[in-house]
Amino acid sequence: MADRTGGTWSRLAFLSVRAIHPNNLFWVPQREDIEKIRDLYFPNTAVLVYRNNRIITKIMEDNFIPSSIIELETKEKNGVYISPEIITVNGSLSVLTDTNGRGWELKAGNSVEYVFEKYKSEVVEYQNILIGYVKDGVLNPSQKFDQLKGNYNLTIEESGRYYFYIINASSDTIALKEGELRLTKHN
């Protein structure tokens, strides 16, 4: 792709939602600059994937713009929602949905536990993932997990429709085994 100054832009830079400055220095733009960059250098491209996403309309995770967003429908088995095996690349966001592709209607006082396990990497020692929730279109800040196994726990403070997400925050691809999402509803 050629920019308006006649220079060439890297496809890799576009795919990772990074821009290359004309003097070839890498920089990561702030969220408010992304739209300007898109309009100037990629006028026919939807760089802001999350703006077109049916689940996520606003991101509260500092300095994060996902390289991709995928929805993963869970399967319900005896009141537990099983997430599929997931293979993710750096910066990708995986959103867990219920068995019908919707979120879960939860009330204040309900609790959520997501139990996960990663396949061990042969490349990197720490495989960081971020896990959090989306409520009313807002992707809320996450918790970081670098161990192979772990539990994400959340007590619902405000009633609404919730989705749960996983972000690959590692430099390497991460593969997760089937996970279990348990909801405990309190009246």
PDB file of N, CA and C in Angstrom, residues 41-119:
ATOM      1  N   TYR A  41      -4.601   6.733   5.686  1.00  0.00           N
ATOM      2  CA  TYR A  41      -3.804   5.714   5.007  1.00  0.00           C
ATOM      3  C   TYR A  41      -4.572   4.480   4.541  1.00  0.00           C
ATOM      4  N   PHE A  42      -5.701   4.197   5.149  1.00  0.00           N
ATOM      5  CA  PHE A  42      -6.481   3.017   4.783  1.00  0.00           C
ATOM      6  C   PHE A  42      -7.949   3.408   4.619  1.00  0.00           C
ATOM      7  N   PRO A  43      -8.271   4.313   3.691  1.00  0.00           N
ATOM      8  CA  PRO A  43      -9.629   4.863   3.624  1.00  0.00           C
ATOM      9  C   PRO A  43     -10.727   3.839   3.345  1.00  0.00           C
ATOM     10  N   ASN A  44     -10.413   2.728   2.726  1.00  0.00           N
ATOM     11  CA  ASN A  44     -11.440   1.733   2.389  1.00  0.00           C
ATOM     12  C   ASN A  44     -11.371   0.502   3.277  1.00  0.00           C
ATOM     13  N   THR A  45     -10.781   0.651   4.472  1.00  0.00           N
ATOM     14  CA  THR A  45     -10.576  -0.483   5.345  1.00  0.00           C
ATOM     15  C   THR A  45     -11.154  -0.207   6.731  1.00  0.00           C
ATOM     16  N   ALA A  46     -11.757  -1.213   7.345  1.00  0.00           N
ATOM     17  CA  ALA A  46     -12.295  -1.077   8.700  1.00  0.00           C
ATOM     18  C   ALA A  46     -11.217  -1.485   9.689  1.00  0.00           C
ATOM     19  N   VAL A  47     -10.388  -0.550  10.113  1.00  0.00           N
ATOM     20  CA  VAL A  47      -9.323  -0.835  11.067  1.00  0.00           C
ATOM     21  C   VAL A  47      -9.895  -1.043  12.455  1.00  0.00           C
ATOM     22  N   LEU A  48     -10.938  -0.313  12.788  1.00  0.00           N
ATOM     23  CA  LEU A  48     -11.509  -0.402  14.127  1.00  0.00           C
ATOM     24  C   LEU A  48     -12.530  -1.534  14.174  1.00  0.00           C
ATOM     25  N   VAL A  49     -12.019  -2.736  14.225  1.00  0.00           N
ATOM     26  CA  VAL A  49     -12.876  -3.920  14.197  1.00  0.00           C
ATOM     27  C   VAL A  49     -13.940  -3.862  15.277  1.00  0.00           C
ATOM     28  N   TYR A  50     -13.572  -3.419  16.481  1.00  0.00           N
ATOM     29  CA  TYR A  50     -14.526  -3.457  17.585  1.00  0.00           C
ATOM     30  C   TYR A  50     -15.700  -2.530  17.374  1.00  0.00           C
ATOM     31  N   ARG A  51     -15.587  -1.517  16.528  1.00  0.00           N
ATOM     32  CA  ARG A  51     -16.727  -0.628  16.291  1.00  0.00           C
ATOM     33  C   ARG A  51     -17.807  -1.326  15.483  1.00  0.00           C
ATOM     34  N   ASN A  52     -17.429  -2.338  14.722  1.00  0.00           N
ATOM     35  CA  ASN A  52     -18.386  -3.063  13.903  1.00  0.00           C
ATOM     36  C   ASN A  52     -18.808  -4.379  14.553  1.00  0.00           C
ATOM     37  N   ASN A  53     -18.355  -4.618  15.756  1.00  0.00           N
ATOM     38  CA  ASN A  53     -18.643  -5.875  16.415  1.00  0.00           C
ATOM     39  C   ASN A  53     -19.991  -5.785  17.120  1.00  0.00           C
ATOM     40  N   ARG A  54     -20.782  -6.831  17.053  1.00  0.00           N
ATOM     41  CA  ARG A  54     -22.123  -6.805  17.664  1.00  0.00           C
ATOM     42  C   ARG A  54     -22.073  -6.880  19.185  1.00  0.00           C
ATOM     43  N   ILE A  55     -20.965  -7.350  19.743  1.00  0.00           N
ATOM     44  CA  ILE A  55     -20.857  -7.515  21.193  1.00  0.00           C
ATOM     45  C   ILE A  55     -20.084  -6.370  21.836  1.00  0.00           C
ATOM     46  N   ILE A  56     -18.988  -5.965  21.230  1.00  0.00           N
ATOM     47  CA  ILE A  56     -18.104  -4.958  21.832  1.00  0.00           C
ATOM     48  C   ILE A  56     -18.203  -3.642  21.073  1.00  0.00           C
ATOM     49  N   THR A  57     -18.606  -2.594  21.781  1.00  0.00           N
ATOM     50  CA  THR A  57     -18.688  -1.273  21.165  1.00  0.00           C
ATOM     51  C   THR A  57     -17.722  -0.280  21.798  1.00  0.00           C
ATOM     52  N   LYS A  58     -17.207  -0.625  22.958  1.00  0.00           N
ATOM     53  CA  LYS A  58     -16.272   0.269  23.652  1.00  0.00           C
ATOM     54  C   LYS A  58     -15.269  -0.586  24.413  1.00  0.00           C
ATOM     55  N   ILE A  59     -13.980  -0.164  24.388  1.00  0.00           N
ATOM     56  CA  ILE A  59     -12.926  -0.916  25.057  1.00  0.00           C
ATOM     57  C   ILE A  59     -12.350  -0.082  26.185  1.00  0.00           C
ATOM     58  N   MET A  60     -12.392  -0.618  27.408  1.00  0.00           N
ATOM     59  CA  MET A  60     -11.859   0.078  28.577  1.00  0.00           C
ATOM     60  C   MET A  60     -10.481  -0.455  28.980  1.00  0.00           C
ATOM     61  N   GLU A  61      -9.931  -1.372  28.223  1.00  0.00           N
ATOM     62  CA  GLU A  61      -8.589  -1.920  28.466  1.00  0.00           C
ATOM     63  C   GLU A  61      -7.605  -0.910  27.891  1.00  0.00           C
ATOM     64  N   ASP A  62      -6.744  -0.330  28.716  1.00  0.00           N
ATOM     65  CA  ASP A  62      -5.822   0.724  28.281  1.00  0.00           C
ATOM     66  C   ASP A  62      -4.938   0.287  27.122  1.00  0.00           C
ATOM     67  N   ASN A  63      -4.848   1.160  26.118  1.00  0.00           N
ATOM     68  CA  ASN A  63      -3.947   0.980  24.971  1.00  0.00           C
ATOM     69  C   ASN A  63      -4.094  -0.363  24.276  1.00  0.00           C
ATOM     70  N   PHE A  64      -5.313  -0.860  24.156  1.00  0.00           N
ATOM     71  CA  PHE A  64      -5.522  -2.143  23.496  1.00  0.00           C
ATOM     72  C   PHE A  64      -6.541  -2.002  22.376  1.00  0.00           C
ATOM     73  N   ILE A  65      -6.140  -2.431  21.208  1.00  0.00           N
ATOM     74  CA  ILE A  65      -7.045  -2.566  20.073  1.00  0.00           C
ATOM     75  C   ILE A  65      -6.798  -3.966  19.538  1.00  0.00           C
ATOM     76  N   PRO A  66      -7.823  -4.823  19.525  1.00  0.00           N
ATOM     77  CA  PRO A  66      -7.599  -6.220  19.122  1.00  0.00           C
ATOM     78  C   PRO A  66      -7.225  -6.352  17.652  1.00  0.00           C
ATOM     79  N   SER A  67      -6.347  -7.310  17.374  1.00  0.00           N
ATOM     80  CA  SER A  67      -6.009  -7.596  15.979  1.00  0.00           C
ATOM     81  C   SER A  67      -7.167  -8.337  15.309  1.00  0.00           C
ATOM     82  N   SER A  68      -7.950  -9.048  16.096  1.00  0.00           N
ATOM     83  CA  SER A  68      -9.143  -9.726  15.591  1.00  0.00           C
ATOM     84  C   SER A  68     -10.067 -10.011  16.765  1.00  0.00           C
ATOM     85  N   ILE A  69     -11.343 -10.180  16.453  1.00  0.00           N
ATOM     86  CA  ILE A  69     -12.330 -10.556  17.465  1.00  0.00           C
ATOM     87  C   ILE A  69     -13.089 -11.754  16.916  1.00  0.00           C
ATOM     88  N   ILE A  70     -13.079 -12.846  17.676  1.00  0.00           N
ATOM     89  CA  ILE A  70     -13.859 -14.015  17.262  1.00  0.00           C
ATOM     90  C   ILE A  70     -14.816 -14.397  18.384  1.00  0.00           C
ATOM     91  N   GLU A  71     -15.972 -14.884  18.000  1.00  0.00           N
ATOM     92  CA  GLU A  71     -16.964 -15.349  18.964  1.00  0.00           C
ATOM     93  C   GLU A  71     -16.893 -16.858  19.031  1.00  0.00           C
ATOM     94  N   LEU A  72     -16.890 -17.380  20.250  1.00  0.00           N
ATOM     95  CA  LEU A  72     -16.829 -18.820  20.461  1.00  0.00           C
ATOM     96  C   LEU A  72     -18.045 -19.254  21.270  1.00  0.00           C
ATOM     97  N   GLU A  73     -18.913 -19.993  20.632  1.00  0.00           N
ATOM     98  CA  GLU A  73     -20.120 -20.473  21.295  1.00  0.00           C
ATOM     99  C   GLU A  73     -19.778 -21.643  22.216  1.00  0.00           C
ATOM    100  N   THR A  74     -20.260 -21.573  23.447  1.00  0.00           N
ATOM    101  CA  THR A  74     -20.031 -22.654  24.403  1.00  0.00           C
ATOM    102  C   THR A  74     -21.116 -23.718  24.246  1.00  0.00           C
ATOM    103  N   LYS A  75     -20.866 -24.871  24.832  1.00  0.00           N
ATOM    104  CA  LYS A  75     -21.868 -25.944  24.866  1.00  0.00           C
ATOM    105  C   LYS A  75     -22.225 -26.190  26.321  1.00  0.00           C
ATOM    106  N   GLU A  76     -23.503 -26.265  26.610  1.00  0.00           N
ATOM    107  CA  GLU A  76     -23.959 -26.457  27.992  1.00  0.00           C
ATOM    108  C   GLU A  76     -24.049 -27.958  28.293  1.00  0.00           C
ATOM    109  N   LYS A  77     -23.464 -28.336  29.432  1.00  0.00           N
ATOM    110  CA  LYS A  77     -23.509 -29.738  29.851  1.00  0.00           C
ATOM    111  C   LYS A  77     -23.697 -29.757  31.365  1.00  0.00           C
ATOM    112  N   ASN A  78     -24.857 -30.196  31.815  1.00  0.00           N
ATOM    113  CA  ASN A  78     -25.177 -30.274  33.250  1.00  0.00           C
ATOM    114  C   ASN A  78     -24.964 -28.944  33.974  1.00  0.00           C
ATOM    115  N   GLY A  79     -25.389 -27.859  33.335  1.00  0.00           N
ATOM    116  CA  GLY A  79     -25.291 -26.541  33.962  1.00  0.00           C
ATOM    117  C   GLY A  79     -23.933 -25.882  33.864  1.00  0.00           C
ATOM    118  N   VAL A  80     -22.976 -26.530  33.199  1.00  0.00           N
ATOM    119  CA  VAL A  80     -21.646 -25.961  33.007  1.00  0.00           C
ATOM    120  C   VAL A  80     -21.494 -25.669  31.517  1.00  0.00           C
ATOM    121  N   TYR A  81     -20.944 -24.505  31.199  1.00  0.00           N
ATOM    122  CA  TYR A  81     -20.736 -24.124  29.808  1.00  0.00           C
ATOM    123  C   TYR A  81     -19.291 -24.456  29.430  1.00  0.00           C
ATOM    124  N   ILE A  82     -19.143 -25.303  28.403  1.00  0.00           N
ATOM    125  CA  ILE A  82     -17.832 -25.770  27.958  1.00  0.00           C
ATOM    126  C   ILE A  82     -17.392 -24.921  26.765  1.00  0.00           C
ATOM    127  N   SER A  83     -16.232 -24.277  26.921  1.00  0.00           N
ATOM    128  CA  SER A  83     -15.686 -23.503  25.793  1.00  0.00           C
ATOM    129  C   SER A  83     -14.856 -24.442  24.932  1.00  0.00           C
ATOM    130  N   PRO A  84     -14.812 -24.189  23.622  1.00  0.00           N
ATOM    131  CA  PRO A  84     -14.023 -25.066  22.751  1.00  0.00           C
ATOM    132  C   PRO A  84     -12.528 -24.830  22.946  1.00  0.00           C
ATOM    133  N   GLU A  85     -11.729 -25.733  22.394  1.00  0.00           N
ATOM    134  CA  GLU A  85     -10.293 -25.492  22.360  1.00  0.00           C
ATOM    135  C   GLU A  85     -10.071 -24.244  21.518  1.00  0.00           C
ATOM    136  N   ILE A  86      -9.089 -23.448  21.911  1.00  0.00           N
ATOM    137  CA  ILE A  86      -8.843 -22.169  21.246  1.00  0.00           C
ATOM    138  C   ILE A  86      -7.361 -22.081  20.898  1.00  0.00           C
ATOM    139  N   ILE A  87      -7.068 -21.639  19.689  1.00  0.00           N
ATOM    140  CA  ILE A  87      -5.702 -21.301  19.301  1.00  0.00           C
ATOM    141  C   ILE A  87      -5.729 -19.826  18.941  1.00  0.00           C
ATOM    142  N   THR A  88      -4.907 -19.024  19.635  1.00  0.00           N
ATOM    143  CA  THR A  88      -4.932 -17.582  19.425  1.00  0.00           C
ATOM    144  C   THR A  88      -3.545 -17.043  19.096  1.00  0.00           C
ATOM    145  N   VAL A  89      -3.533 -15.919  18.410  1.00  0.00           N
ATOM    146  CA  VAL A  89      -2.286 -15.210  18.122  1.00  0.00           C
ATOM    147  C   VAL A  89      -2.247 -13.948  18.970  1.00  0.00           C
ATOM    148  N   ASN A  90      -1.084 -13.345  19.067  1.00  0.00           N
ATOM    149  CA  ASN A  90      -0.906 -12.138  19.874  1.00  0.00           C
ATOM    150  C   ASN A  90      -1.917 -11.067  19.493  1.00  0.00           C
ATOM    151  N   GLY A  91      -2.571 -10.520  20.506  1.00  0.00           N
ATOM    152  CA  GLY A  91      -3.507  -9.421  20.306  1.00  0.00           C
ATOM    153  C   GLY A  91      -4.905  -9.829  19.914  1.00  0.00           C
ATOM    154  N   SER A  92      -5.141 -11.121  19.703  1.00  0.00           N
ATOM    155  CA  SER A  92      -6.485 -11.548  19.305  1.00  0.00           C
ATOM    156  C   SER A  92      -7.389 -11.655  20.527  1.00  0.00           C
ATOM    157  N   LEU A  93      -8.652 -11.425  20.298  1.00  0.00           N
ATOM    158  CA  LEU A  93      -9.651 -11.416  21.355  1.00  0.00           C
ATOM    159  C   LEU A  93     -10.692 -12.484  21.046  1.00  0.00           C
ATOM    160  N   SER A  94     -10.914 -13.399  21.970  1.00  0.00           N
ATOM    161  CA  SER A  94     -11.914 -14.460  21.821  1.00  0.00           C
ATOM    162  C   SER A  94     -13.031 -14.184  22.823  1.00  0.00           C
ATOM    163  N   VAL A  95     -14.256 -14.088  22.325  1.00  0.00           N
ATOM    164  CA  VAL A  95     -15.409 -13.801  23.175  1.00  0.00           C
ATOM    165  C   VAL A  95     -16.240 -15.071  23.323  1.00  0.00           C
ATOM    166  N   LEU A  96     -16.465 -15.479  24.571  1.00  0.00           N
ATOM    167  CA  LEU A  96     -17.297 -16.652  24.838  1.00  0.00           C
ATOM    168  C   LEU A  96     -18.754 -16.230  24.886  1.00  0.00           C
ATOM    169  N   THR A  97     -19.606 -17.007  24.203  1.00  0.00           N
ATOM    170  CA  THR A  97     -21.042 -16.751  24.211  1.00  0.00           C
ATOM    171  C   THR A  97     -21.755 -17.981  24.752  1.00  0.00           C
ATOM    172  N   ASP A  98     -23.051 -17.825  25.028  1.00  0.00           N
ATOM    173  CA  ASP A  98     -23.819 -18.985  25.476  1.00  0.00           C
ATOM    174  C   ASP A  98     -24.093 -19.887  24.275  1.00  0.00           C
ATOM    175  N   THR A  99     -24.910 -20.891  24.437  1.00  0.00           N
ATOM    176  CA  THR A  99     -25.154 -21.881  23.383  1.00  0.00           C
ATOM    177  C   THR A  99     -25.918 -21.319  22.192  1.00  0.00           C
ATOM    178  N   ASN A 100     -26.491 -20.128  22.323  1.00  0.00           N
ATOM    179  CA  ASN A 100     -27.231 -19.499  21.234  1.00  0.00           C
ATOM    180  C   ASN A 100     -26.515 -18.273  20.681  1.00  0.00           C
ATOM    181  N   GLY A 101     -25.236 -18.092  21.036  1.00  0.00           N
ATOM    182  CA  GLY A 101     -24.483 -16.947  20.559  1.00  0.00           C
ATOM    183  C   GLY A 101     -24.792 -15.654  21.292  1.00  0.00           C
ATOM    184  N   ARG A 102     -25.499 -15.751  22.394  1.00  0.00           N
ATOM    185  CA  ARG A 102     -25.823 -14.567  23.200  1.00  0.00           C
ATOM    186  C   ARG A 102     -24.975 -14.582  24.464  1.00  0.00           C
ATOM    187  N   GLY A 103     -25.126 -13.521  25.231  1.00  0.00           N
ATOM    188  CA  GLY A 103     -24.465 -13.452  26.521  1.00  0.00           C
ATOM    189  C   GLY A 103     -25.360 -14.038  27.598  1.00  0.00           C
ATOM    190  N   TRP A 104     -24.891 -13.985  28.815  1.00  0.00           N
ATOM    191  CA  TRP A 104     -25.635 -14.519  29.949  1.00  0.00           C
ATOM    192  C   TRP A 104     -26.277 -13.373  30.710  1.00  0.00           C
ATOM    193  N   GLU A 105     -27.561 -13.517  31.016  1.00  0.00           N
ATOM    194  CA  GLU A 105     -28.274 -12.529  31.832  1.00  0.00           C
ATOM    195  C   GLU A 105     -27.967 -12.848  33.295  1.00  0.00           C
ATOM    196  N   LEU A 106     -27.208 -11.977  33.922  1.00  0.00           N
ATOM    197  CA  LEU A 106     -26.792 -12.207  35.298  1.00  0.00           C
ATOM    198  C   LEU A 106     -27.280 -11.071  36.188  1.00  0.00           C
ATOM    199  N   LYS A 107     -27.502 -11.394  37.446  1.00  0.00           N
ATOM    200  CA  LYS A 107     -27.980 -10.414  38.422  1.00  0.00           C
ATOM    201  C   LYS A 107     -26.897 -10.131  39.446  1.00  0.00           C
ATOM    202  N   ALA A 108     -27.009  -8.981  40.075  1.00  0.00           N
ATOM    203  CA  ALA A 108     -26.067  -8.612  41.134  1.00  0.00           C
ATOM    204  C   ALA A 108     -26.025  -9.727  42.170  1.00  0.00           C
ATOM    205  N   GLY A 109     -24.833 -10.107  42.584  1.00  0.00           N
ATOM    206  CA  GLY A 109     -24.662 -11.182  43.560  1.00  0.00           C
ATOM    207  C   GLY A 109     -24.340 -12.528  42.942  1.00  0.00           C
ATOM    208  N   ASN A 110     -24.650 -12.703  41.617  1.00  0.00           N
ATOM    209  CA  ASN A 110     -24.270 -13.947  40.938  1.00  0.00           C
ATOM    210  C   ASN A 110     -22.749 -14.028  40.870  1.00  0.00           C
ATOM    211  N   SER A 111     -22.228 -15.230  40.749  1.00  0.00           N
ATOM    212  CA  SER A 111     -20.779 -15.372  40.607  1.00  0.00           C
ATOM    213  C   SER A 111     -20.460 -16.229  39.380  1.00  0.00           C
ATOM    214  N   VAL A 112     -19.283 -15.989  38.843  1.00  0.00           N
ATOM    215  CA  VAL A 112     -18.825 -16.665  37.632  1.00  0.00           C
ATOM    216  C   VAL A 112     -17.433 -17.209  37.896  1.00  0.00           C
ATOM    217  N   GLU A 113     -17.172 -18.423  37.414  1.00  0.00           N
ATOM    218  CA  GLU A 113     -15.839 -18.995  37.473  1.00  0.00           C
ATOM    219  C   GLU A 113     -15.535 -19.593  36.104  1.00  0.00           C
ATOM    220  N   TYR A 114     -14.404 -19.208  35.544  1.00  0.00           N
ATOM    221  CA  TYR A 114     -13.950 -19.800  34.287  1.00  0.00           C
ATOM    222  C   TYR A 114     -12.647 -20.540  34.591  1.00  0.00           C
ATOM    223  N   VAL A 115     -12.654 -21.850  34.374  1.00  0.00           N
ATOM    224  CA  VAL A 115     -11.493 -22.699  34.631  1.00  0.00           C
ATOM    225  C   VAL A 115     -10.867 -23.018  33.278  1.00  0.00           C
ATOM    226  N   PHE A 116      -9.560 -22.758  33.172  1.00  0.00           N
ATOM    227  CA  PHE A 116      -8.885 -22.964  31.895  1.00  0.00           C
ATOM    228  C   PHE A 116      -7.561 -23.691  32.091  1.00  0.00           C
ATOM    229  N   GLU A 117      -7.064 -24.237  30.974  1.00  0.00           N
ATOM    230  CA  GLU A 117      -5.729 -24.849  30.953  1.00  0.00           C
ATOM    231  C   GLU A 117      -5.137 -24.620  29.569  1.00  0.00           C
ATOM    232  N   LYS A 118      -3.871 -24.208  29.536  1.00  0.00           N
ATOM    233  CA  LYS A 118      -3.174 -23.968  28.277  1.00  0.00           C
ATOM    234  C   LYS A 118      -2.336 -25.199  27.932  1.00  0.00           C
ATOM    235  N   TYR A 119      -2.122 -25.399  26.637  1.00  0.00           N
ATOM    236  CA  TYR A 119      -1.118 -26.369  26.226  1.00  0.00           C
ATOM    237  C   TYR A 119       0.242 -25.711  26.436  1.00  0.00           C
TER     238      TYR A 119
END
